[in-house]
Short mmCIF file of C-alpha atoms in Angstrom, two decimals:
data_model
loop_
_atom_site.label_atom_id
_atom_site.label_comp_id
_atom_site.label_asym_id
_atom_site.label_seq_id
_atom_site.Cartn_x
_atom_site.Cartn_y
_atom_site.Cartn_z
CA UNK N 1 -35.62 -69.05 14.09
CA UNK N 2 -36.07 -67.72 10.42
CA UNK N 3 -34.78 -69.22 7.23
CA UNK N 4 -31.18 -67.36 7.38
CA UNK N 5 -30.81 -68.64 11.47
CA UNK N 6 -31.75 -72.42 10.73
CA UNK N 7 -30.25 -73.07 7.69
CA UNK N 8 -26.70 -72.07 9.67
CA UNK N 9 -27.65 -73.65 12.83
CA UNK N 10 -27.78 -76.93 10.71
CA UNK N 11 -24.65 -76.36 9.23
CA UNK N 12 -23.06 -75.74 12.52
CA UNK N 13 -24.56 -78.67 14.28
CA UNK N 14 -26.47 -76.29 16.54
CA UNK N 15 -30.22 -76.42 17.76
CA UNK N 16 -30.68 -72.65 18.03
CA UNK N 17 -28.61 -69.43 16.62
CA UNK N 18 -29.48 -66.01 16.98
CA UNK N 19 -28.52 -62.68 15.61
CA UNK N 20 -24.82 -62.08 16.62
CA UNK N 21 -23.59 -65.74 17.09
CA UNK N 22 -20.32 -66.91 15.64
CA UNK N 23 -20.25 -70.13 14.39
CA UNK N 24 -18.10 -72.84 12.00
CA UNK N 25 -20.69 -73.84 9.60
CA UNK N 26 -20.19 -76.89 7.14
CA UNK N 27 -20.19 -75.45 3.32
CA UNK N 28 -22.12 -77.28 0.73
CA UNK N 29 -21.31 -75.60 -2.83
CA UNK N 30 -18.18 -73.46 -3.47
CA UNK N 31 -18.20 -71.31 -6.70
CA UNK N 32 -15.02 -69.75 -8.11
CA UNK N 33 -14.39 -67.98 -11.69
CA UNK N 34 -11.83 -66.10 -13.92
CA UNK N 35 -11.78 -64.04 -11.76
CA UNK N 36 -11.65 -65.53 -8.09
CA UNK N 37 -10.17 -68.51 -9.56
CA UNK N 38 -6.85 -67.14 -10.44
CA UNK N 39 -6.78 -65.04 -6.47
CA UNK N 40 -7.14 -68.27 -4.54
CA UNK N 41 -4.80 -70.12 -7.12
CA UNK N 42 -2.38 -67.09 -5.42
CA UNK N 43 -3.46 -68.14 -1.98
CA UNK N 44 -2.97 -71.64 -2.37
CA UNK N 45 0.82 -70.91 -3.87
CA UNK N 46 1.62 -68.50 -0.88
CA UNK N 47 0.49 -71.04 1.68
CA UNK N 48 2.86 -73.49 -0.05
CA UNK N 49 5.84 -70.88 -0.31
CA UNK N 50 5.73 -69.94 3.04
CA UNK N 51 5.14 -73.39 4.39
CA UNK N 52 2.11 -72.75 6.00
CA UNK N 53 -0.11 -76.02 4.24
CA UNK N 54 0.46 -78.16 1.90
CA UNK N 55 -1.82 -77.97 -0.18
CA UNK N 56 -2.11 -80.80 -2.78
CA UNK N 57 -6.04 -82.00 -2.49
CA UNK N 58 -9.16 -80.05 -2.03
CA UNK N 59 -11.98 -81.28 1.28
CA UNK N 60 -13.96 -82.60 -1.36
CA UNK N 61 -13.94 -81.60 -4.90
CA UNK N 62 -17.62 -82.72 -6.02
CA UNK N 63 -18.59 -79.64 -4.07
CA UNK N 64 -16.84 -76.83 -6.02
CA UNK N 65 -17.87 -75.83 -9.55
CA UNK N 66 -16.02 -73.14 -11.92
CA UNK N 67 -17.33 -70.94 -14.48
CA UNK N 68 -15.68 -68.49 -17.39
CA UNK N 69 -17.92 -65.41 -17.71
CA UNK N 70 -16.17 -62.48 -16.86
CA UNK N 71 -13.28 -62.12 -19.52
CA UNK N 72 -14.53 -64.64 -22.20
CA UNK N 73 -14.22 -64.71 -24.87
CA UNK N 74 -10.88 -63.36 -23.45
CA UNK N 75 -9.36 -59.91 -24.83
CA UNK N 76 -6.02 -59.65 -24.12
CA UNK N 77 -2.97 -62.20 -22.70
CA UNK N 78 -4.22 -62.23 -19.01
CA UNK N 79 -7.75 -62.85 -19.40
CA UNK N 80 -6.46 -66.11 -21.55
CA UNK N 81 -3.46 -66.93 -19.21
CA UNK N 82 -6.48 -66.91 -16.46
CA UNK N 83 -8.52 -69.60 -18.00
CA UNK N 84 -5.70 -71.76 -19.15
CA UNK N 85 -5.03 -71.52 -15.02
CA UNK N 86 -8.41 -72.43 -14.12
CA UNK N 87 -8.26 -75.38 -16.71
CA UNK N 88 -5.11 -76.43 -15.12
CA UNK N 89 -6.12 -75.99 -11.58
CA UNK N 90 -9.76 -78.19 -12.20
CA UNK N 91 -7.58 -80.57 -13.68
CA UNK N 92 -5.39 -80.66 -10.83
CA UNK N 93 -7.79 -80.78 -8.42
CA UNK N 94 -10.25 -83.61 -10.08
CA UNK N 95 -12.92 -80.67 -10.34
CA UNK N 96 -15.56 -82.39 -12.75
CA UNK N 97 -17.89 -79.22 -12.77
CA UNK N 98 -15.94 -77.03 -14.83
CA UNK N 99 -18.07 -74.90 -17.64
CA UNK N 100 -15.82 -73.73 -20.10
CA UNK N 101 -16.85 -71.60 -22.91
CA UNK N 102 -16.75 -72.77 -26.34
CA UNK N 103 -17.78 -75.97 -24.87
CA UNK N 104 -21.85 -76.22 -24.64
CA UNK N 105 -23.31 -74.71 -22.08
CA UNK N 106 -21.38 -72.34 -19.75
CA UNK N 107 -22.95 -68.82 -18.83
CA UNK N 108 -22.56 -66.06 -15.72
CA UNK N 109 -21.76 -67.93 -12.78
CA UNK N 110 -25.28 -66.81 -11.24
CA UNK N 111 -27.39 -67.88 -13.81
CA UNK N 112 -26.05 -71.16 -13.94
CA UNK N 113 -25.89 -71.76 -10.36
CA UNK N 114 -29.96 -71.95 -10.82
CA UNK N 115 -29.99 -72.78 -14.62
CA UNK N 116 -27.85 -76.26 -13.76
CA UNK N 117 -28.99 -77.03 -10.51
CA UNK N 118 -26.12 -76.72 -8.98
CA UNK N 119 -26.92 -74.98 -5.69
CA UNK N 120 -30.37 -76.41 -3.60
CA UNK N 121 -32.85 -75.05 -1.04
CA UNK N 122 -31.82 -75.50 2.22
CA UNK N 123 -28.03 -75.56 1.33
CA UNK N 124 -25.03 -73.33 2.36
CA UNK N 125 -23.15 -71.87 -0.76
CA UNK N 126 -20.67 -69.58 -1.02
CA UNK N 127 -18.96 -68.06 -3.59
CA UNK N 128 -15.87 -65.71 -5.19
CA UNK N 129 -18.31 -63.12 -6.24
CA UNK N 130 -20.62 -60.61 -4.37
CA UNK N 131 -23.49 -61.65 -6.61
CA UNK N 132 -23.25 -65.11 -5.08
CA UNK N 133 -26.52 -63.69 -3.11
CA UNK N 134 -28.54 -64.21 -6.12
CA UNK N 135 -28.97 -67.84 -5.62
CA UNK N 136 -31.13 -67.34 -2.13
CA UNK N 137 -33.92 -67.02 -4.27
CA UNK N 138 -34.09 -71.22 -4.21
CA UNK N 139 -34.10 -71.08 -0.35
CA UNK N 140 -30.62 -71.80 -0.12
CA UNK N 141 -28.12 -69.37 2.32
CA UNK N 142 -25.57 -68.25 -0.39
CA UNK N 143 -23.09 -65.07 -0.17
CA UNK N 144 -20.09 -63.91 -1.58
CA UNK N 145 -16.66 -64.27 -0.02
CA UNK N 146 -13.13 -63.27 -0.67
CA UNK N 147 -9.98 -65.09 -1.90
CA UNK N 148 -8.64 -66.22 1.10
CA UNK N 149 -12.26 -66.98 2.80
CA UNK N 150 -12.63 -69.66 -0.48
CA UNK N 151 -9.61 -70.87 -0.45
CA UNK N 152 -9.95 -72.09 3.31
CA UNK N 153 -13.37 -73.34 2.48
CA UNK N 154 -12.04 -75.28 -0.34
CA UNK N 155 -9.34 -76.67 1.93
CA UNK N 156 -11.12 -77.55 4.95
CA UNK N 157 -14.94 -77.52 4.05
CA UNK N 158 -16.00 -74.52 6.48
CA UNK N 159 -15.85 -71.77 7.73
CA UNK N 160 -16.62 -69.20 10.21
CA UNK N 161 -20.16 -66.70 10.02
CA UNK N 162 -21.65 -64.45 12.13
CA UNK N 163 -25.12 -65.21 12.26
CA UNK N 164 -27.13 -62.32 10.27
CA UNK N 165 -29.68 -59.82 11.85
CA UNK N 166 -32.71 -60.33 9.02
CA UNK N 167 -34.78 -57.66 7.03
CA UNK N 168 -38.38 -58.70 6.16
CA UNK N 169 -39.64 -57.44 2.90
CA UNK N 170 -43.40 -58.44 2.73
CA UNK N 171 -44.29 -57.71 -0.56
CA UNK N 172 -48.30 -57.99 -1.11
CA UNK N 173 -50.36 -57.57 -4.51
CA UNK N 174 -49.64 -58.26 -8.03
CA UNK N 175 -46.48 -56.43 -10.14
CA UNK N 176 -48.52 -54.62 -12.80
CA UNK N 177 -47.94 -55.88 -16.22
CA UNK N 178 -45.44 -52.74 -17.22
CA UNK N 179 -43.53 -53.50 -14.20
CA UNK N 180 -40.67 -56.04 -13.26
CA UNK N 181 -38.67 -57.54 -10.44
CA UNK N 182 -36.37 -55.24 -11.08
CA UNK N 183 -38.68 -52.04 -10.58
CA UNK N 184 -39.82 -53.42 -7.07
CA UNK N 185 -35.82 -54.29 -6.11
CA UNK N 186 -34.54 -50.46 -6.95
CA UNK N 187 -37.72 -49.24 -5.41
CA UNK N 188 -36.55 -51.08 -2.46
CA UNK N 189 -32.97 -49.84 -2.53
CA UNK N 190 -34.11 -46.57 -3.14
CA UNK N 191 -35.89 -46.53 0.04
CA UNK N 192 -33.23 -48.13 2.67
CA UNK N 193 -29.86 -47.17 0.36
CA UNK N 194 -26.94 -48.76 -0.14
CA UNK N 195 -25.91 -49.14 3.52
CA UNK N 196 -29.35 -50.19 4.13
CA UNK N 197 -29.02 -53.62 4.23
CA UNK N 198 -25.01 -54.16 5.11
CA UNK N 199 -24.04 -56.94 7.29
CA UNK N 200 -27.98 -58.14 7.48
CA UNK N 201 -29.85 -60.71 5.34
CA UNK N 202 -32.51 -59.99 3.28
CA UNK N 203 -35.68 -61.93 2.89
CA UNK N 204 -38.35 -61.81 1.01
CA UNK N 205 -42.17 -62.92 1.14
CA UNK N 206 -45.69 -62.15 1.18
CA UNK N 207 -48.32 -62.91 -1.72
CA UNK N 208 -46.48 -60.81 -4.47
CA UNK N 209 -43.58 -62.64 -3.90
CA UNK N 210 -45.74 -66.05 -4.24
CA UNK N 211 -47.15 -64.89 -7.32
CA UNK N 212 -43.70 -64.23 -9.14
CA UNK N 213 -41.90 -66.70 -11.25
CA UNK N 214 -38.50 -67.86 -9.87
CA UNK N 215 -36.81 -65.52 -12.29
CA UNK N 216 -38.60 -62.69 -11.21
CA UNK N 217 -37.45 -63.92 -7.13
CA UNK N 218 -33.43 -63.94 -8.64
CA UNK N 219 -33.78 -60.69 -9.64
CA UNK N 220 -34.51 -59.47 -6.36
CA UNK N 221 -32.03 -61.93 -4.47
CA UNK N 222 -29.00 -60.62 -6.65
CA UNK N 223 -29.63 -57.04 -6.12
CA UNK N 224 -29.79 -56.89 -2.03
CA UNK N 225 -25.44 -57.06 -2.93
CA UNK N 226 -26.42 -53.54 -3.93
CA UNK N 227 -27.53 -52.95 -0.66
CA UNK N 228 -24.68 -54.08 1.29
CA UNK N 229 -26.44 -57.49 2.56
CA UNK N 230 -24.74 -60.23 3.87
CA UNK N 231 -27.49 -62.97 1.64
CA UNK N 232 -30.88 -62.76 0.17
CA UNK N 233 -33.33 -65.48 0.94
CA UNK N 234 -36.85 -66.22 -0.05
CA UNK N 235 -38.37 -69.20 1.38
CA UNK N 236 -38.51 -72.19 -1.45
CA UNK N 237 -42.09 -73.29 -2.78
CA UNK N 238 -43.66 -75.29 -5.43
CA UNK N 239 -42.56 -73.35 -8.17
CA UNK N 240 -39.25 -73.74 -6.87
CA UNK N 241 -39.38 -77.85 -6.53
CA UNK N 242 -41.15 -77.95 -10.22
CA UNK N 243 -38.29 -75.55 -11.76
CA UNK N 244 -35.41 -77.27 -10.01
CA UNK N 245 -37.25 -80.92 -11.01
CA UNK N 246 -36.54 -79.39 -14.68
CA UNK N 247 -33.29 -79.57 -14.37
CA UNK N 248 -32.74 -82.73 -12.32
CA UNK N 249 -32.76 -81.63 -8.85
CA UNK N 250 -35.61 -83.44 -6.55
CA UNK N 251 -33.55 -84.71 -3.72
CA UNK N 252 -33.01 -81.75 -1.34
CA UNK N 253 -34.08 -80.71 2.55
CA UNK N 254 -36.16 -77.51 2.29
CA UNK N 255 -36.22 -75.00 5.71
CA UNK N 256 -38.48 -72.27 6.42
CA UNK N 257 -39.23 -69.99 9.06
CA UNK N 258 -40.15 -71.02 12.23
CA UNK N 259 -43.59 -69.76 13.65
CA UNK N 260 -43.22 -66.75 15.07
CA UNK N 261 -39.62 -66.15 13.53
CA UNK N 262 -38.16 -62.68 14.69
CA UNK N 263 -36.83 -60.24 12.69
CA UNK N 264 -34.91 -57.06 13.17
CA UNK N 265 -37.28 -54.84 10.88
CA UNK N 266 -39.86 -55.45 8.40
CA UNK N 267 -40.96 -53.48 5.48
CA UNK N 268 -44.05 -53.72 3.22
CA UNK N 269 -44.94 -52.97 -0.32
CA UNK N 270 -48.11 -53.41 -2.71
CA UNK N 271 -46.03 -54.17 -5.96
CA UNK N 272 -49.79 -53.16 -7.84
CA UNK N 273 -49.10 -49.84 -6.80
CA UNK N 274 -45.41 -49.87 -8.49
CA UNK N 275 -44.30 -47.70 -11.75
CA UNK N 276 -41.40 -48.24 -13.72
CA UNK N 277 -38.54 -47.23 -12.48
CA UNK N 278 -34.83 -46.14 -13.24
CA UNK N 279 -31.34 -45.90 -10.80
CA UNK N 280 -29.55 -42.41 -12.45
CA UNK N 281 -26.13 -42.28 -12.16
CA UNK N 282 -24.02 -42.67 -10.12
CA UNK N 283 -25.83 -44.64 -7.86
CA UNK N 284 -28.50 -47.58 -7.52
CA UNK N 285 -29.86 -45.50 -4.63
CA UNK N 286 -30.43 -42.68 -6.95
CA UNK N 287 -33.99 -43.97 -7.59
CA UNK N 288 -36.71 -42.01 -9.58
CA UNK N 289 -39.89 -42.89 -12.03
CA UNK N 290 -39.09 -43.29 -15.28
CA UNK N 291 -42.07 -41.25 -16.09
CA UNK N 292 -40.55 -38.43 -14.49
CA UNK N 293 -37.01 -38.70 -16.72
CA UNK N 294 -38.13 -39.56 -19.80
CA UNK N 295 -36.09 -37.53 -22.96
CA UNK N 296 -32.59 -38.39 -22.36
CA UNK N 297 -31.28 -39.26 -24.91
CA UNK N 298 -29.02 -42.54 -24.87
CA UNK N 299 -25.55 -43.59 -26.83
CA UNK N 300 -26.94 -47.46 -25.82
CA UNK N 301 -29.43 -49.60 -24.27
CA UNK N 302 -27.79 -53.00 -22.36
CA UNK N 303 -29.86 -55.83 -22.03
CA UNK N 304 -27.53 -58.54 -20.42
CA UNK N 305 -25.75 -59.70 -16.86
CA UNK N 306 -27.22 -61.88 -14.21
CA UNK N 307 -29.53 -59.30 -13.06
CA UNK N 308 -31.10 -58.79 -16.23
CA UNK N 309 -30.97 -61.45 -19.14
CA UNK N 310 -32.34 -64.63 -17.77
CA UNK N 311 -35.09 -65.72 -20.54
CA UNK N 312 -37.87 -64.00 -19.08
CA UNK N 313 -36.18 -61.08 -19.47
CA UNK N 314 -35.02 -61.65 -23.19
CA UNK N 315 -39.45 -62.63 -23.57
CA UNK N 316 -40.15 -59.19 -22.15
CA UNK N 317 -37.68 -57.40 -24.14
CA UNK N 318 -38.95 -59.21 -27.93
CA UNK N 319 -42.42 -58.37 -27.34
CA UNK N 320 -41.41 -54.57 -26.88
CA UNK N 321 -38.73 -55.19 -29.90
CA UNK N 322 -41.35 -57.40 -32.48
CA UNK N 323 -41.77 -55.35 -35.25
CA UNK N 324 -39.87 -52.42 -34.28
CA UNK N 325 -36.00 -50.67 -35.08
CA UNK N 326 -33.83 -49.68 -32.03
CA UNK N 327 -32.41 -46.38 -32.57
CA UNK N 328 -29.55 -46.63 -30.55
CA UNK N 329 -26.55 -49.37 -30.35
CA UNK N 330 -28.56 -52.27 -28.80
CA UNK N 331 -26.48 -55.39 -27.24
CA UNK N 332 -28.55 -58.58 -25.98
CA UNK N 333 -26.49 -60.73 -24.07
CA UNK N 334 -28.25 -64.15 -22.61
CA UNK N 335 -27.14 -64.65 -19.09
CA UNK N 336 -26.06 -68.95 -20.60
CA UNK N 337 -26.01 -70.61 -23.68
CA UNK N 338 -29.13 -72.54 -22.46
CA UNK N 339 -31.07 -69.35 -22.67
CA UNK N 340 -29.73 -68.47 -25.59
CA UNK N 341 -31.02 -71.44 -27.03
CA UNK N 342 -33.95 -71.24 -25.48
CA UNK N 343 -34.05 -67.81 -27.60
CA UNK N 344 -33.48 -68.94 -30.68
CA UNK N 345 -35.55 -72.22 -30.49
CA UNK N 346 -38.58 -69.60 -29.97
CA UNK N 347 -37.96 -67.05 -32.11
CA UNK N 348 -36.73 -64.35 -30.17
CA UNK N 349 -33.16 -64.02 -31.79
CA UNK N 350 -34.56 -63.26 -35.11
CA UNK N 351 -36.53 -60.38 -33.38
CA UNK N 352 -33.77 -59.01 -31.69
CA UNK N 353 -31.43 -59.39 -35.39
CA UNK N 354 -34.70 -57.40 -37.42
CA UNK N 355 -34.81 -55.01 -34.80
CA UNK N 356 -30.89 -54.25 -35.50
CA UNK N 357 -29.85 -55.22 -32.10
CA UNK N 358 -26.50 -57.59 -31.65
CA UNK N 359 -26.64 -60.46 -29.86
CA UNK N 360 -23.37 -61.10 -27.76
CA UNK N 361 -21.75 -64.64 -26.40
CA UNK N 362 -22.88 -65.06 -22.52
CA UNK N 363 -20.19 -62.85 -20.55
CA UNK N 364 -19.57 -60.19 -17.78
CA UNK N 365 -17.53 -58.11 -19.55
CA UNK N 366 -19.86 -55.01 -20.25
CA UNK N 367 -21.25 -55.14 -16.87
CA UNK N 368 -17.82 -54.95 -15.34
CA UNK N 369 -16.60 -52.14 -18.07
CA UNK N 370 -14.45 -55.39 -19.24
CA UNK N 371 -14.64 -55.87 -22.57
CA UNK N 372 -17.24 -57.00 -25.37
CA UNK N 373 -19.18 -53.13 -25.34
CA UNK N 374 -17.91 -50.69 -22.65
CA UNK N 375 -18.84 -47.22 -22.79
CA UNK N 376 -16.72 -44.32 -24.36
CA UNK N 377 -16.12 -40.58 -22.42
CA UNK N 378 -19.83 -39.01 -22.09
CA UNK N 379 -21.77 -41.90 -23.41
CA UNK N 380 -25.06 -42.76 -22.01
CA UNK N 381 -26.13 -45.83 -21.23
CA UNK N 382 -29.57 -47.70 -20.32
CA UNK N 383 -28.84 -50.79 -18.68
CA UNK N 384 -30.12 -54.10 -16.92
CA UNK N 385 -27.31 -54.84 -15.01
CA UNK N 386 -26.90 -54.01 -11.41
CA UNK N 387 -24.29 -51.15 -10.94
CA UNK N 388 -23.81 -47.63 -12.04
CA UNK N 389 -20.92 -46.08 -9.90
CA UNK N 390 -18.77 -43.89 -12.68
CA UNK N 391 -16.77 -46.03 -14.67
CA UNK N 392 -18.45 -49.14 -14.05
CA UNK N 393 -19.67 -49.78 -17.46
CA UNK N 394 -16.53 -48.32 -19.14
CA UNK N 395 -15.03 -44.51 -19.07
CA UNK N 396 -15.31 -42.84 -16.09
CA UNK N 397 -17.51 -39.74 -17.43
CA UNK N 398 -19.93 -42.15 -19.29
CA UNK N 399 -23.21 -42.56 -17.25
CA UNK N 400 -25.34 -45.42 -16.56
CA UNK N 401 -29.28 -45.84 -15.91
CA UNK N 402 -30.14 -48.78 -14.19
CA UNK N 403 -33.91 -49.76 -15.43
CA UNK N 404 -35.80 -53.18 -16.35
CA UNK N 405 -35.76 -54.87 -19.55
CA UNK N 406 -38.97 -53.70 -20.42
CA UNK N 407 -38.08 -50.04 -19.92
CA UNK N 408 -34.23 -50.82 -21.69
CA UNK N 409 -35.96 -52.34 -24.85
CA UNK N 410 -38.39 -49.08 -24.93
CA UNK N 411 -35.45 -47.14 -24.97
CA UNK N 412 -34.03 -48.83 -27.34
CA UNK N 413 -36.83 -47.92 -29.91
CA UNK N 414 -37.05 -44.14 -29.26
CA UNK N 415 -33.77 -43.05 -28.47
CA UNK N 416 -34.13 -41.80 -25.07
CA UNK N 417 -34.87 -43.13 -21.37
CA UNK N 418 -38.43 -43.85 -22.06
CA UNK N 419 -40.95 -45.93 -20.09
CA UNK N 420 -42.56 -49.03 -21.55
CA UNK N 421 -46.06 -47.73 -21.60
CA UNK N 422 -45.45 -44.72 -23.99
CA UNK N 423 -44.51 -47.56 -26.47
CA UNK N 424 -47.39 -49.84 -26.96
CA UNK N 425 -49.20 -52.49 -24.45
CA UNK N 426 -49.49 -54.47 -27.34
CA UNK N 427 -45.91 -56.39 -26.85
CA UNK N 428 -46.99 -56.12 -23.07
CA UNK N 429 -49.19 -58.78 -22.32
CA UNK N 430 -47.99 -60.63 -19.10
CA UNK N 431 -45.69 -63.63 -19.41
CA UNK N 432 -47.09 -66.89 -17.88
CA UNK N 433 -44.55 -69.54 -18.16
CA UNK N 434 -45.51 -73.46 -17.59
CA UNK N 435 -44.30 -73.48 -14.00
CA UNK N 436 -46.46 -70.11 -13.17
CA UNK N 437 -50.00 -72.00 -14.68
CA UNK N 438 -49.28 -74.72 -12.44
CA UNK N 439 -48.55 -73.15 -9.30
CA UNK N 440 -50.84 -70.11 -9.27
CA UNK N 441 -51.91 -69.34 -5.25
CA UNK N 442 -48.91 -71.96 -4.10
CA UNK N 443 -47.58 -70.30 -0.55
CA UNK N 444 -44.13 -69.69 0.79
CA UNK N 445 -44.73 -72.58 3.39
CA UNK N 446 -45.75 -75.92 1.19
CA UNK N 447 -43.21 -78.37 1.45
CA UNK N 448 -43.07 -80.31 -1.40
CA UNK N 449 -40.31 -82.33 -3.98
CA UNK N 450 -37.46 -83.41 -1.85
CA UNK N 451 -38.25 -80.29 1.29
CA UNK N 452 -39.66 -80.95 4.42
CA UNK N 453 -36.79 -80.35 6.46
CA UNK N 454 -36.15 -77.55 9.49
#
């Protein structure tokens, strides 16, 4: 069995799944926000009203956690009726892990599911969001539900799944150093589309995959929602133990892929031989090289969501920034407050204030064409979030580009879609974190911190 197969065979209590089986898997983390939070609320007062449950305790409320990110700070009477709701309902409910903003650290659901630890390799987590698949990166099984799907979980502990057919990604070489997750991820979705991937899970491996930093593997987890899979999964390795043993998190029971694990298809890349790249609207299908779009011009440049403002992101986009002016309304938005400290603790805040950018509370609400910067009739946008269907950022004739943060913040100095080499490699110089100078060569398969399991 692969990764996907074993982790829900263990859930289920079964020795062996394959592609097709239907099973009632135990959950381990549930996930709801201002969003979800207030739709199952809805649930759980129908089932009541029509006298279908009573519903006055959760299975177990240590596994749930809540976050505020897509209308905070809120805008308008619903969006603050919706978190008084959600305060009310963790209350209710003895929820402990609620992370509220304008109280310390809180942040896009995603991001903190990996920021605090919260979700673990080898663990089943599900979520009210379609990004949930973000968190697979960690070797965890994690995927977006509806409503009513989290509202059973959160009553009963499980649920039913259809075990996933898998899509191999073996991704070999190094990314060049003007190239990012997010370049090899659109590349990707270029290739297969949107419906490429529906109803399967994606998984990722190979050397280029071992050489990334576990940033770099969320960007690619949280994207295969743009490809219509059902999770994204990378096997967990040392760098994954050492960055969740940062946070707190050594106890866990890592699974991998059997030998000789079967997969439906499998597709290789040499991320050396990658460019930049950019999604053009209306699409993140609509993949072409930046090289060969450059000189259109841009109302904006975006460098926030879950997708594209974890701190390595916000490192990439200061060196490109240092020293420079944007020439275009520039919003930085760190993915938590953690990162944003994390920001200003090094530096990188003041860059982004000299270089005339605005730096925004953590939130949603551009991504989503919320609130907090959404984009007026025929305004052009370069952007690191994940989605660029019309109106998603705002008015319905506005256009997005999808692109990295590189290629966002060398937009953001000239004007117009521009790619990050035309700038300067002098802000370039590839980001090696703590965790990557330990771990350099570490495989998909070492066991190590609390793994060993499967």
């Amino acid at each position: 069995m692969n990764i996907t197969e074993k982790i829900l065979a263990r859930a289920s209590g079964k020795d062996k799944l394959e592609p097709g089986d239907v099973v009632f898997a135990d959950v381990d983390k549930v996930m709801l926000h201002d969003v979800s939070g207030p739709g199952v609320i809805k649930t759980f007062e129908k089932l009541e009203k029509d006298g279908v449950v009573k519903v006055d305790k959760l299975f177990d409320p240590s596994m749930v956690w809540v976050a505020e990110d897509h209308f905070v700070p809120s805008a308008e009477k619903i969006s603050a009726e919706n978190i008084s709701k959600l305060s009310k309902f963790t209350s209710k409910f003895g929820i402990k892990k609620h992370f509220k903003y304008g109280l310390g650290q809180y942040g896009i659901c995603h991001t903190l599911s990996h920021e605090e630890g919260l979700v673990s390799p080898g663990e089943l987590y599900i979520g009210g969001d379609s990004h949930t698949n973000t968190t697979g990166a960690l070797g965890a099984f994690a995927c977006g539900l509806g409503h009513t799907d989290v509202a059973y979980v959160l009553l009963n502990g499980n649920l039913w799944f259809k075990v996933p057919e898998t899509l191999y990604f073996k991704i070999n070489g190094k990314l060049p150093e003007h190239v990012m997750a997010k370049d090899l991820i659109l590349k990707i979705i270029g290739d297969i589309t949107t419906e490429g991937g529906a109803g399967y899970a994606m998984q990722f491996g190979g050397s280029g995959i071992s050489d990334m930093s576990v940033e770099s593997r969320l960007t690619l987890t949280n994207m295969t929602t743009e490809a219509g899979a059902k999770n994204g999964i990378i096997e967990p390795d040392q760098k994954v133990f050492d960055y969740l043993a940062e946070r707190g998190v050594t106890e866990y029971d890592a699974v991998y892929d059997d030998d000789g694990a079967q997969y439906e298809k499998t597709y290789e890349y040499d991320a050396s031989e990658l460019e930049p790249l950019v999604a053009k609207p209306f699409s993140p299908q609509n993949v072409s090289v930046v090289q060969e779009t450059t000189g259109i011009e841009i109302d904006k440049s975006y460098i926030g969501s879950c997708t594209g403002a974890k701190y390595e992101d916000l490192e990439a986009v200061a060196k490109i920034l240092k020293g420079r002016k944007v020439k275009v309304r520039t919003e930085v938005v760190p993915a938590a407050i953690s990162i944003y400290k994390k920001a200003a603790e090094n530096g990188l805040d003041k860059i982004f204030l000299d270089a005339g950018a605005v730096i925004g509370a953590p939130t949603c609400g551009a991504c989503c064409g919320a609130h907090m910067g959404v984009l007026a009739k025929d305004e052009v946008c370069v952007s690191t979030t994940n989605r660029n269907f019309p109106g998603r950022m705002g008015h319905i004739d506005s256009k997005t580009y999808l692109t990295s943060p590189l290629v966002a913040a060398a937009s953001a100095v000239t004007g117009k879609l521009t790619d990050p080499r035309a700038v300067s490699y002098t802000h370039l110089r590839a980001h090696e974190t703590r965790e990557d100078r330990g771990c350099r060569g570490v495989g998909g398969k070492k066991k190590g911190g609390g793994g060993g399991g499967g």
